[in-house]
Structures are given as structure tokens and as C-alpha cells.
mmCIF file of C-alpha atoms (C1' of nucleotides) in Angstrom:
data_model
loop_
_atom_site.group_PDB
_atom_site.id
_atom_site.type_symbol
_atom_site.label_atom_id
_atom_site.label_comp_id
_atom_site.label_asym_id
_atom_site.label_seq_id
_atom_site.Cartn_x
_atom_site.Cartn_y
_atom_site.Cartn_z
ATOM 1 C CA MET A 1 -12.033 -15.749 -17.482
ATOM 2 C CA SER A 2 -11.567 -19.061 -15.809
ATOM 3 C CA THR A 3 -12.437 -19.635 -12.201
ATOM 4 C CA ALA A 4 -9.365 -21.830 -11.965
ATOM 5 C CA THR A 5 -6.575 -21.534 -9.444
ATOM 6 C CA MET A 6 -3.307 -19.730 -10.052
ATOM 7 C CA THR A 7 0.298 -20.298 -9.083
ATOM 8 C CA ILE A 8 2.092 -17.810 -6.928
ATOM 9 C CA GLY A 9 3.960 -16.350 -9.868
ATOM 10 C CA GLN A 10 0.793 -15.729 -11.799
ATOM 11 C CA VAL A 11 -0.785 -14.088 -8.811
ATOM 12 C CA ALA A 12 2.284 -11.951 -8.286
ATOM 13 C CA LYS A 13 2.219 -10.712 -11.847
ATOM 14 C CA ARG A 14 -1.493 -10.143 -11.788
ATOM 15 C CA CYS A 15 -1.340 -8.155 -8.574
ATOM 16 C CA GLY A 16 1.848 -6.261 -9.327
ATOM 17 C CA LEU A 17 3.830 -7.734 -6.463
ATOM 18 C CA GLY A 18 6.853 -9.939 -6.029
ATOM 19 C CA VAL A 19 6.434 -13.619 -5.287
ATOM 20 C CA GLU A 20 8.207 -13.166 -1.966
ATOM 21 C CA ALA A 21 5.809 -10.445 -0.906
ATOM 22 C CA ILE A 22 2.927 -12.865 -1.246
ATOM 23 C CA ARG A 23 4.695 -15.490 0.814
ATOM 24 C CA PHE A 24 5.428 -12.744 3.282
ATOM 25 C CA TYR A 25 1.742 -11.868 3.572
ATOM 26 C CA GLU A 26 1.039 -15.514 4.172
ATOM 27 C CA ARG A 27 3.554 -15.647 7.003
ATOM 28 C CA GLU A 28 2.050 -12.502 8.447
ATOM 29 C CA GLY A 29 -1.401 -14.027 8.355
ATOM 30 C CA LEU A 30 -2.876 -11.530 5.909
ATOM 31 C CA ILE A 31 -3.929 -14.303 3.583
ATOM 32 C CA PRO A 32 -4.829 -17.878 4.452
ATOM 33 C CA ASP A 33 -2.330 -20.675 3.918
ATOM 34 C CA PRO A 34 -3.350 -21.789 0.458
ATOM 35 C CA PRO A 35 -3.935 -25.414 -0.482
ATOM 36 C CA ARG A 36 -0.975 -27.130 -2.131
ATOM 37 C CA ARG A 37 -0.505 -29.427 -5.033
ATOM 38 C CA THR A 38 1.209 -32.702 -4.181
ATOM 39 C CA SER A 39 4.414 -31.042 -5.304
ATOM 40 C CA GLY A 40 3.984 -28.432 -2.620
ATOM 41 C CA TYR A 41 3.135 -25.640 -5.070
ATOM 42 C CA ARG A 42 0.633 -23.168 -3.689
ATOM 43 C CA GLU A 43 -2.707 -22.861 -5.436
ATOM 44 C CA TYR A 44 -4.576 -19.588 -5.128
ATOM 45 C CA SER A 45 -8.314 -19.265 -5.473
ATOM 46 C CA GLN A 46 -9.883 -16.223 -7.082
ATOM 47 C CA GLU A 47 -11.013 -15.113 -3.684
ATOM 48 C CA THR A 48 -7.503 -15.088 -2.304
ATOM 49 C CA VAL A 49 -6.287 -13.278 -5.380
ATOM 50 C CA ALA A 50 -8.880 -10.607 -4.714
ATOM 51 C CA ARG A 51 -7.664 -10.388 -1.167
ATOM 52 C CA ILE A 52 -4.094 -9.918 -2.289
ATOM 53 C CA HIS A 53 -5.185 -7.290 -4.739
ATOM 54 C CA PHE A 54 -6.922 -5.506 -1.954
ATOM 55 C CA ILE A 55 -3.801 -5.579 0.151
ATOM 56 C CA ARG A 56 -1.759 -3.948 -2.568
ATOM 57 C CA ARG A 57 -4.263 -1.200 -3.101
ATOM 58 C CA ALA A 58 -4.658 -0.470 0.553
ATOM 59 C CA LYS A 59 -0.906 -0.346 0.937
ATOM 60 C CA GLU A 60 -0.689 2.240 -1.816
ATOM 61 C CA LEU A 61 -3.112 4.320 0.169
ATOM 62 C CA GLY A 62 -0.858 4.439 3.157
ATOM 63 C CA PHE A 63 -2.478 1.762 5.267
ATOM 64 C CA SER A 64 0.062 -0.309 7.153
ATOM 65 C CA LEU A 65 -0.158 -4.067 7.016
ATOM 66 C CA LYS A 66 -1.482 -3.944 10.538
ATOM 67 C CA GLU A 67 -4.307 -1.663 9.504
ATOM 68 C CA ILE A 68 -4.991 -3.769 6.471
ATOM 69 C CA ARG A 69 -5.254 -6.798 8.677
ATOM 70 C CA GLU A 70 -7.809 -4.901 10.707
ATOM 71 C CA LEU A 71 -9.782 -4.052 7.621
ATOM 72 C CA LEU A 72 -9.710 -7.631 6.444
ATOM 73 C CA THR A 73 -10.702 -9.131 9.743
ATOM 74 C CA LEU A 74 -13.536 -6.759 10.379
ATOM 75 C CA ARG A 75 -15.906 -9.645 9.938
ATOM 76 C CA VAL A 76 -13.889 -12.740 10.613
ATOM 77 C CA ASP A 77 -13.942 -13.197 14.351
ATOM 78 C CA PRO A 78 -17.223 -14.834 15.350
ATOM 79 C CA GLU A 79 -16.840 -13.328 18.814
ATOM 80 C CA THR A 80 -17.315 -9.776 17.669
ATOM 81 C CA THR A 81 -20.841 -8.568 17.499
ATOM 82 C CA CYS A 82 -22.284 -6.710 14.636
ATOM 83 C CA SER A 83 -22.260 -3.428 16.463
ATOM 84 C CA ASP A 84 -18.572 -3.868 17.310
ATOM 85 C CA ILE A 85 -17.902 -4.245 13.662
ATOM 86 C CA LYS A 86 -19.992 -1.269 12.862
ATOM 87 C CA VAL A 87 -18.075 0.942 15.231
ATOM 88 C CA ARG A 88 -14.759 -0.145 13.847
ATOM 89 C CA ALA A 89 -15.896 0.218 10.275
ATOM 90 C CA GLN A 90 -17.100 3.711 10.993
ATOM 91 C CA ASP A 91 -13.738 4.547 12.483
ATOM 92 C CA LYS A 92 -12.122 3.435 9.290
ATOM 93 C CA LEU A 93 -14.584 5.423 7.277
ATOM 94 C CA ARG A 94 -13.566 8.535 9.124
ATOM 95 C CA ASP A 95 -9.926 7.824 8.357
ATOM 96 C CA ILE A 96 -10.770 7.359 4.735
ATOM 97 C CA ASP A 97 -12.714 10.588 4.545
ATOM 98 C CA ALA A 98 -9.767 12.422 6.037
ATOM 99 C CA LYS A 99 -7.505 10.905 3.421
ATOM 100 C CA MET A 100 -9.878 11.912 0.685
ATOM 101 C CA ARG A 101 -9.899 15.476 1.924
ATOM 102 C CA SER A 102 -6.121 15.565 1.957
ATOM 103 C CA LEU A 103 -5.938 14.121 -1.498
ATOM 104 C CA ARG A 104 -8.401 16.639 -2.786
ATOM 105 C CA GLN A 105 -6.308 19.424 -1.313
ATOM 106 C CA ILE A 106 -3.116 18.212 -2.894
ATOM 107 C CA LYS A 107 -4.927 17.700 -6.135
ATOM 108 C CA ARG A 108 -6.256 21.224 -6.187
ATOM 109 C CA ALA A 109 -2.783 22.540 -5.489
ATOM 110 C CA LEU A 110 -1.342 20.563 -8.356
ATOM 111 C CA GLN A 111 -4.064 21.737 -10.673
ATOM 112 C CA ARG A 112 -3.368 25.288 -9.734
ATOM 113 C CA LEU A 113 0.274 24.604 -10.460
ATOM 114 C CA THR A 114 -0.413 23.289 -13.926
ATOM 115 C CA ALA A 115 -2.806 26.142 -14.553
ATOM 116 C CA LYS A 116 -0.072 28.577 -13.627
ATOM 117 C CA CYS A 117 2.109 26.840 -16.147
ATOM 118 C CA GLU A 118 -0.362 27.728 -18.864
ATOM 119 C CA ASP A 119 0.257 31.413 -18.671
ATOM 120 C CA THR A 120 3.818 31.868 -17.553
ATOM 121 C CA ILE A 121 6.918 30.856 -19.392
ATOM 122 C CA GLY A 122 10.006 29.824 -17.514
ATOM 123 C CA PRO A 123 10.292 28.871 -13.862
ATOM 124 C CA THR A 124 7.293 29.463 -11.672
ATOM 125 C CA GLY A 125 7.189 31.806 -8.765
ATOM 126 C CA GLU A 126 5.729 30.968 -5.413
ATOM 127 C CA CYS A 127 4.791 27.384 -4.753
ATOM 128 C CA PRO A 128 1.053 26.873 -5.027
ATOM 129 C CA ILE A 129 1.352 23.469 -3.394
ATOM 130 C CA LEU A 130 2.306 25.026 -0.133
ATOM 131 C CA GLU A 131 -0.151 27.832 -0.556
ATOM 132 C CA ALA A 132 -2.903 25.266 -0.630
ATOM 133 C CA LEU A 133 -1.854 23.546 2.526
ATOM 134 C CA GLY A 134 -1.677 26.045 5.328
ATOM 135 C CA THR A 135 -2.235 24.557 8.741
ATOM 136 C CA SER A 136 -5.807 23.379 8.193
ATOM 137 C CA THR A 137 -7.682 20.434 9.619
ATOM 138 C CA PRO A 138 -6.224 18.495 12.538
ATOM 139 C CA LEU A 139 -6.921 15.072 11.023
ATOM 140 C CA GLN A 140 -6.594 12.655 13.901
ATOM 141 C CA SER A 141 -9.173 9.911 14.116
ATOM 142 C CA ALA A 142 -9.830 7.133 16.574
ATOM 143 C CA SER A 143 -7.762 4.600 14.708
ATOM 144 C CA THR A 144 -4.990 6.988 13.763
ATOM 145 C CA ALA A 145 -4.366 8.500 17.196
ATOM 146 C CA ARG A 146 -1.282 7.379 19.066
ATOM 147 C CA ARG A 147 1.088 8.352 21.782
ATOM 148 C CA MET B 1 -2.603 33.762 15.458
ATOM 149 C CA SER B 2 0.864 35.201 15.526
ATOM 150 C CA THR B 3 3.166 35.148 12.570
ATOM 151 C CA ALA B 4 6.011 34.474 14.994
ATOM 152 C CA THR B 5 8.482 31.641 14.816
ATOM 153 C CA MET B 6 8.205 28.391 16.700
ATOM 154 C CA THR B 7 10.620 26.018 18.378
ATOM 155 C CA ILE B 8 10.995 22.499 17.158
ATOM 156 C CA GLY B 9 8.927 21.099 19.993
ATOM 157 C CA GLN B 10 6.039 23.418 19.245
ATOM 158 C CA VAL B 11 6.178 22.518 15.592
ATOM 159 C CA ALA B 12 6.267 18.842 16.443
ATOM 160 C CA LYS B 13 3.183 19.076 18.596
ATOM 161 C CA ARG B 14 1.369 21.222 16.083
ATOM 162 C CA CYS B 15 2.093 18.840 13.245
ATOM 163 C CA GLY B 16 1.618 15.611 15.148
ATOM 164 C CA LEU B 17 5.174 14.418 14.733
ATOM 165 C CA GLY B 18 8.133 13.716 16.965
ATOM 166 C CA VAL B 19 10.925 16.233 17.313
ATOM 167 C CA GLU B 20 13.382 13.759 15.852
ATOM 168 C CA ALA B 21 11.259 13.276 12.770
ATOM 169 C CA ILE B 22 11.543 16.963 12.004
ATOM 170 C CA ARG B 23 15.294 16.905 12.423
ATOM 171 C CA PHE B 24 15.283 13.857 10.212
ATOM 172 C CA TYR B 25 13.419 15.718 7.475
ATOM 173 C CA GLU B 26 15.971 18.460 7.743
ATOM 174 C CA ARG B 27 18.827 16.003 7.284
ATOM 175 C CA GLU B 28 17.018 14.522 4.320
ATOM 176 C CA GLY B 29 16.607 17.926 2.744
ATOM 177 C CA LEU B 30 12.823 17.980 2.830
ATOM 178 C CA ILE B 31 12.823 21.215 4.731
ATOM 179 C CA PRO B 32 15.394 23.989 4.656
ATOM 180 C CA ASP B 33 17.923 24.299 7.451
ATOM 181 C CA PRO B 34 16.127 26.744 9.700
ATOM 182 C CA PRO B 35 17.754 29.845 11.165
ATOM 183 C CA ARG B 36 19.058 29.429 14.706
ATOM 184 C CA ARG B 37 18.974 31.492 17.827
ATOM 185 C CA THR B 38 22.395 32.259 19.285
ATOM 186 C CA SER B 39 21.827 29.295 21.556
ATOM 187 C CA GLY B 40 21.575 27.067 18.542
ATOM 188 C CA TYR B 41 17.837 26.495 18.907
ATOM 189 C CA ARG B 42 16.040 26.120 15.598
ATOM 190 C CA GLU B 43 13.424 28.713 14.693
ATOM 191 C CA TYR B 44 10.677 27.730 12.321
ATOM 192 C CA SER B 45 8.766 30.164 10.162
ATOM 193 C CA GLN B 46 5.097 29.664 9.421
ATOM 194 C CA GLU B 47 6.016 28.712 5.910
ATOM 195 C CA THR B 48 8.237 25.910 7.060
ATOM 196 C CA VAL B 49 5.588 24.741 9.478
ATOM 197 C CA ALA B 50 3.176 24.526 6.572
ATOM 198 C CA ARG B 51 5.721 22.521 4.682
ATOM 199 C CA ILE B 52 6.121 20.096 7.536
ATOM 200 C CA HIS B 53 2.408 19.780 7.819
ATOM 201 C CA PHE B 54 2.253 18.968 4.174
ATOM 202 C CA ILE B 55 4.836 16.272 4.589
ATOM 203 C CA ARG B 56 2.864 14.584 7.304
ATOM 204 C CA ARG B 57 -0.318 14.620 5.297
ATOM 205 C CA ALA B 58 1.315 13.316 2.179
ATOM 206 C CA LYS B 59 2.939 10.555 4.158
ATOM 207 C CA GLU B 60 -0.439 9.489 5.484
ATOM 208 C CA LEU B 61 -1.547 9.195 1.921
ATOM 209 C CA GLY B 62 1.132 6.687 1.111
ATOM 210 C CA PHE B 63 3.636 8.958 -0.582
ATOM 211 C CA SER B 64 7.219 8.082 0.251
ATOM 212 C CA LEU B 65 9.586 10.797 1.363
ATOM 213 C CA LYS B 66 11.169 10.574 -2.043
ATOM 214 C CA GLU B 67 7.854 11.273 -3.732
ATOM 215 C CA ILE B 68 7.111 14.033 -1.295
ATOM 216 C CA ARG B 69 10.419 15.599 -2.123
ATOM 217 C CA GLU B 70 9.401 15.489 -5.757
ATOM 218 C CA LEU B 71 6.108 17.150 -4.990
ATOM 219 C CA LEU B 72 7.806 19.845 -2.994
ATOM 220 C CA THR B 73 10.474 20.595 -5.548
ATOM 221 C CA LEU B 74 8.147 20.708 -8.507
ATOM 222 C CA ARG B 75 8.912 24.362 -8.830
ATOM 223 C CA VAL B 76 12.191 24.895 -7.144
ATOM 224 C CA ASP B 77 14.822 24.137 -9.718
ATOM 225 C CA PRO B 78 15.246 27.163 -11.983
ATOM 226 C CA GLU B 79 16.582 24.865 -14.693
ATOM 227 C CA THR B 80 13.317 23.068 -15.254
ATOM 228 C CA THR B 81 10.977 24.690 -17.673
ATOM 229 C CA CYS B 82 7.362 25.255 -17.070
ATOM 230 C CA SER B 83 6.317 22.488 -19.381
ATOM 231 C CA ASP B 84 8.598 20.043 -17.568
ATOM 232 C CA ILE B 85 6.826 20.917 -14.416
ATOM 233 C CA LYS B 86 3.513 20.542 -16.045
ATOM 234 C CA VAL B 87 4.296 17.060 -17.215
ATOM 235 C CA ARG B 88 5.464 16.005 -13.801
ATOM 236 C CA ALA B 89 2.524 17.576 -12.071
ATOM 237 C CA GLN B 90 0.159 15.812 -14.410
ATOM 238 C CA ASP B 91 1.874 12.529 -13.616
ATOM 239 C CA LYS B 92 1.244 13.155 -9.976
ATOM 240 C CA LEU B 93 -2.322 14.085 -10.697
ATOM 241 C CA ARG B 94 -2.839 10.733 -12.321
ATOM 242 C CA ASP B 95 -1.429 8.998 -9.260
ATOM 243 C CA ILE B 96 -3.723 10.980 -7.057
ATOM 244 C CA ASP B 97 -6.769 10.175 -9.128
ATOM 245 C CA ALA B 98 -5.913 6.502 -8.903
ATOM 246 C CA LYS B 99 -5.637 6.790 -5.166
ATOM 247 C CA MET B 100 -8.955 8.543 -4.966
ATOM 248 C CA ARG B 101 -10.588 5.781 -6.971
ATOM 249 C CA SER B 102 -9.162 3.138 -4.674
ATOM 250 C CA LEU B 103 -10.270 5.034 -1.622
ATOM 251 C CA ARG B 104 -13.747 5.373 -2.983
ATOM 252 C CA GLN B 105 -13.886 1.641 -3.580
ATOM 253 C CA ILE B 106 -12.788 0.792 -0.089
ATOM 254 C CA LYS B 107 -15.185 3.326 1.280
ATOM 255 C CA ARG B 108 -18.099 1.856 -0.588
ATOM 256 C CA ALA B 109 -17.187 -1.574 0.694
ATOM 257 C CA LEU B 110 -17.087 -0.345 4.257
ATOM 258 C CA GLN B 111 -20.385 1.410 3.849
ATOM 259 C CA ARG B 112 -21.950 -1.749 2.564
ATOM 260 C CA LEU B 113 -20.518 -3.522 5.565
ATOM 261 C CA THR B 114 -22.066 -1.126 8.028
ATOM 262 C CA ALA B 115 -25.318 -1.249 6.118
ATOM 263 C CA LYS B 116 -25.312 -5.003 6.407
ATOM 264 C CA CYS B 117 -24.819 -4.598 10.103
ATOM 265 C CA GLU B 118 -28.071 -2.678 10.296
ATOM 266 C CA ASP B 119 -30.223 -5.599 9.445
ATOM 267 C CA THR B 120 -28.431 -8.666 10.684
ATOM 268 C CA ILE B 121 -27.743 -9.538 14.273
ATOM 269 C CA GLY B 122 -24.653 -11.498 15.237
ATOM 270 C CA PRO B 123 -21.589 -12.160 13.104
ATOM 271 C CA THR B 124 -21.809 -11.215 9.462
ATOM 272 C CA GLY B 125 -21.595 -13.606 6.607
ATOM 273 C CA GLU B 126 -19.529 -13.096 3.498
ATOM 274 C CA CYS B 127 -17.073 -10.227 3.470
ATOM 275 C CA PRO B 128 -18.386 -7.266 1.523
ATOM 276 C CA ILE B 129 -14.978 -5.651 1.550
ATOM 277 C CA LEU B 130 -13.614 -8.321 -0.703
ATOM 278 C CA GLU B 131 -16.747 -8.413 -2.783
ATOM 279 C CA ALA B 132 -16.133 -4.810 -3.630
ATOM 280 C CA LEU B 133 -12.592 -5.321 -4.769
ATOM 281 C CA GLY B 134 -12.515 -7.990 -7.433
ATOM 282 C CA THR B 135 -9.650 -7.669 -9.850
ATOM 283 C CA SER B 136 -10.621 -4.270 -11.241
ATOM 284 C CA THR B 137 -8.497 -1.412 -12.478
ATOM 285 C CA PRO B 138 -4.787 -1.959 -13.112
ATOM 286 C CA LEU B 139 -3.601 1.262 -11.444
ATOM 287 C CA GLN B 140 -0.058 1.770 -12.647
ATOM 288 C CA SER B 141 0.963 5.284 -13.571
ATOM 289 C CA ALA B 142 4.083 6.841 -14.943
ATOM 290 C CA SER B 143 5.534 7.667 -11.575
ATOM 291 C CA THR B 144 4.351 4.493 -9.881
ATOM 292 C CA ALA B 145 5.668 2.003 -12.433
ATOM 293 C CA ARG B 146 8.730 0.044 -11.516
ATOM 294 C CA ARG B 147 10.607 -3.104 -12.322
ATOM 295 C "C1'" DA C 1 13.396 -36.482 -22.283
ATOM 296 C "C1'" DT C 2 15.510 -32.247 -21.523
ATOM 297 C "C1'" DG C 3 16.287 -27.611 -20.375
ATOM 298 C "C1'" DA C 4 14.380 -23.160 -19.284
ATOM 299 C "C1'" DA C 5 11.376 -21.313 -16.224
ATOM 300 C "C1'" DC C 6 9.057 -21.914 -12.254
ATOM 301 C "C1'" DT C 7 8.400 -23.255 -7.221
ATOM 302 C "C1'" DC C 8 9.856 -24.885 -2.557
ATOM 303 C "C1'" DT C 9 12.138 -23.871 2.275
ATOM 304 C "C1'" DG C 10 15.169 -21.422 4.911
ATOM 305 C "C1'" DT C 11 18.198 -17.897 6.154
ATOM 306 C "C1'" DA C 12 20.319 -13.602 5.522
ATOM 307 C "C1'" DC C 13 20.206 -9.204 4.226
ATOM 308 C "C1'" DC C 14 18.336 -4.432 2.926
ATOM 309 C "C1'" DA C 15 16.173 0.335 2.744
ATOM 310 C "C1'" DG C 16 13.036 3.535 4.601
ATOM 311 C "C1'" DA C 17 11.586 6.074 8.273
ATOM 312 C "C1'" DG C 18 12.131 7.012 12.184
ATOM 313 C "C1'" DT C 19 13.309 6.290 17.962
ATOM 314 C "C1'" DA C 20 16.141 6.139 21.704
ATOM 315 C "C1'" DC C 21 19.917 7.265 24.189
ATOM 316 C "C1'" DG C 22 23.794 9.957 26.475
ATOM 317 C "C1'" DG C 23 25.924 13.914 27.761
ATOM 318 C "C1'" DG C 24 25.481 18.261 27.590
ATOM 319 C "C1'" DG C 25 23.727 23.412 27.167
ATOM 320 C "C1'" DT C 26 19.251 26.790 27.544
ATOM 321 C "C1'" DC C 27 14.945 29.007 29.100
ATOM 322 C "C1'" DA C 28 11.587 30.808 32.050
ATOM 323 C "C1'" DA C 29 8.751 30.811 35.861
ATOM 324 C "C1'" DA C 30 8.469 30.527 40.644
ATOM 325 C "C1'" DT D 1 18.825 31.244 41.289
ATOM 326 C "C1'" DT D 2 17.353 27.109 40.716
ATOM 327 C "C1'" DT D 3 14.837 23.516 38.742
ATOM 328 C "C1'" DG D 4 11.980 21.263 35.360
ATOM 329 C "C1'" DA D 5 11.079 21.338 30.680
ATOM 330 C "C1'" DC D 6 13.191 22.077 26.424
ATOM 331 C "C1'" DC D 7 16.871 21.975 22.950
ATOM 332 C "C1'" DC D 8 21.588 20.604 20.922
ATOM 333 C "C1'" DC D 9 24.507 16.804 18.583
ATOM 334 C "C1'" DG D 10 25.970 12.287 17.526
ATOM 335 C "C1'" DT D 11 25.490 7.576 17.440
ATOM 336 C "C1'" DA D 12 23.039 3.454 17.797
ATOM 337 C "C1'" DC D 13 19.142 0.916 17.607
ATOM 338 C "C1'" DT D 14 14.345 -0.528 15.927
ATOM 339 C "C1'" DC D 15 10.471 -1.870 13.177
ATOM 340 C "C1'" DT D 16 8.252 -2.578 8.812
ATOM 341 C "C1'" DG D 17 8.024 -4.502 4.641
ATOM 342 C "C1'" DG D 18 10.035 -6.656 1.975
ATOM 343 C "C1'" DT D 19 14.617 -8.791 -1.342
ATOM 344 C "C1'" DA D 20 18.150 -11.860 -2.275
ATOM 345 C "C1'" DC D 21 20.343 -15.997 -2.222
ATOM 346 C "C1'" DA D 22 21.218 -21.151 -2.025
ATOM 347 C "C1'" DG D 23 20.199 -25.581 -2.873
ATOM 348 C "C1'" DA D 24 16.776 -28.561 -4.285
ATOM 349 C "C1'" DG D 25 12.461 -30.271 -6.616
ATOM 350 C "C1'" DT D 26 8.655 -29.480 -10.492
ATOM 351 C "C1'" DT D 27 6.521 -28.271 -14.996
ATOM 352 C "C1'" DC D 28 5.827 -28.210 -19.558
ATOM 353 C "C1'" DA D 29 6.873 -26.807 -24.199
ATOM 354 C "C1'" DT D 30 9.658 -28.441 -27.790
#
DNA sequence: ATGAACTCTGTACCAGAGTACGGGGTCAAA
DNA sequence: TTTGACCCCGTACTCTGGTACAGAGTTCAT
């Protein structure tokens, strides 16, 4: 692939977003103001495309734009020391582990559901999704806690 | 623990939600209208509490209420056959696997970041989060695809 | 050299998912 | 038996994350 720049529409298609969403992220400071052609058209570098891709993925995982901004600026501020960063990154890691656990739980429930479907015909009985999700782990980390 | 019922406030605290959110889920049909005391107070069974818990978790994972409703009603409609359910559940499983992959990627990036912090002092250089997230996997499943 | 397809700015609007009242009953512990 | 915390309902408001124009300029494939 080329290392060339892309127009906003190309980036949008590539990243599975609308053009306006990308401009929106720019306004919100999630991506840098890109350089412009003389016509005013935005030109996106591969790096920025990667950043946008990242944003979409993280969004799908339930991170808010605010959280995503935090993830993306973990290194940017030259004020913050390395150990600051480390603490924050470890916070995020805990969040992510909690999400993984939840996903694994839901996944197991769904698998049990499909397994049940193997050997019964017609509507299923009790819901194995709920069965698999009693009260269980509190799940409240440093960067999730509020109120 | 008791198998007794709980008031809405207790449920809210237990599940880490606001009282209004729970009433909102009721209006939206994500949870059944609970039985009431003569005073009108709602009484929640353990089963419903589990359901509410599930909703909160799934939300944290980036599922919309609409998707959560789909997850929760995978078995409910006596019209749908078992193989229907199976297909839908497998769709969801694919979504979940995609999410897990993305999470793992972000996690690896964060780990690399903290590792980098071990051996450098002061602000870090290039962002390992972005490094770890080039263009990579498309991630677009049956129940995610739109437009 | 022209027209379809794209991009620009700006403003307005939208849906999803709650939050926040206000005005009133209810519960339970002191 | 009262008082502080809790619950009821309804309506209105908020915040997030975009979408949808409108009117105008650009690109480039034919």
C-alpha cells in the first residue's frame, strides 16, 4: 500500500465512519487538525488514519469519547511524568480486564444457549444468559467510579 | 443472602445505577413491570435484579439498549424456533469475539506503554498505543453492519 | 470542458440514554 | 408520632455523539 495521504471520504470509508463523524472528532480534539490542500481539502496521514481507526474500535468497546481522549493522550502532555502515565495506564488495564471478564461471561452464556439448541427442538426453556450472570463481581475501577 | 425482594433504591445501589435508570428500563421494556406493594412501591425479585445487573454490564461493553434487548429476548418469543435462536446467538458470538480481539489489542498496547515506562525516565516518545493499532482487522459482523 | 461525485463551512436538528424536578404519598426508627 | 429517608408519577431538561441540510467551491474521468 501507498504511504500517501487520503481525503476525508476515503478515510471515512476505510474506517467505517461517516465523513461528519471525522470532522466531529477533529472539532472535539481527538485528532489533530490535518494539513489542507490549497483548495481547503483535508489530507490525512496514515498515522491519523490509524488514530481514527483506534477511535472507532474503542467506541465499539464502550469507551466514551472522553475516555478515548484519555487513552490517546496518555503520552502527549510533556508535563506528565512517566510514572503518572504508568498509573493511568494501569487503571485502564484494570478496566479492560473487567470488560474482558464480562465478555467472557456473556460469551459462555451464549454458548450454553446454542448448545441447548442442539438437543431440544422448539422454544427453549429457562434463559441461560441470565443463569450465567447472577450478581457476581462488583466491577468498579478507579477510572470507572463516579458519583 | 436472602431470597427476598428489594426496593428500587436497593437495586439501584446494588447494581450501580440510578433509580431513574431502572424505571427507564422498565418503560423501555427491558425488564418486566415488577409487582407492587399496596403502597405502589416496586418489589424486585432476585431474578430481575440479575437481569438489571446484566444490562449494566452489557452496556459497559458497548451494547446499546436495543442490542441488549435482543440478547435478553433470545429465548422469549415462543414463535421463534430453536435454530432461529441459534443463528442469532451465533451472530452475537461473532460480535463478542470481535470485541475481545479489539480489547486484547488495546490491552497489549497499554502493556507495552507501561513496559516502556519502566526503562525511560521523563516523557515517552512515540505512542505505542497507535503503533499497536495499524489498520488491521475489518470487524464488521452480521449484527453490526449498517448503512 | 463538463458533469457527477466529492469537499468546504456553518447551522440546525436528531436519537439514545438517562437526570432533574415538583408535588405528593410511605416507612421505620427514635 | 414525627421526621428523615425513601418511593410514586409526570414532565422537562441534559449531554453525547453524531446527521442533515444549504450553498458554494473542487476534482477528475470521459
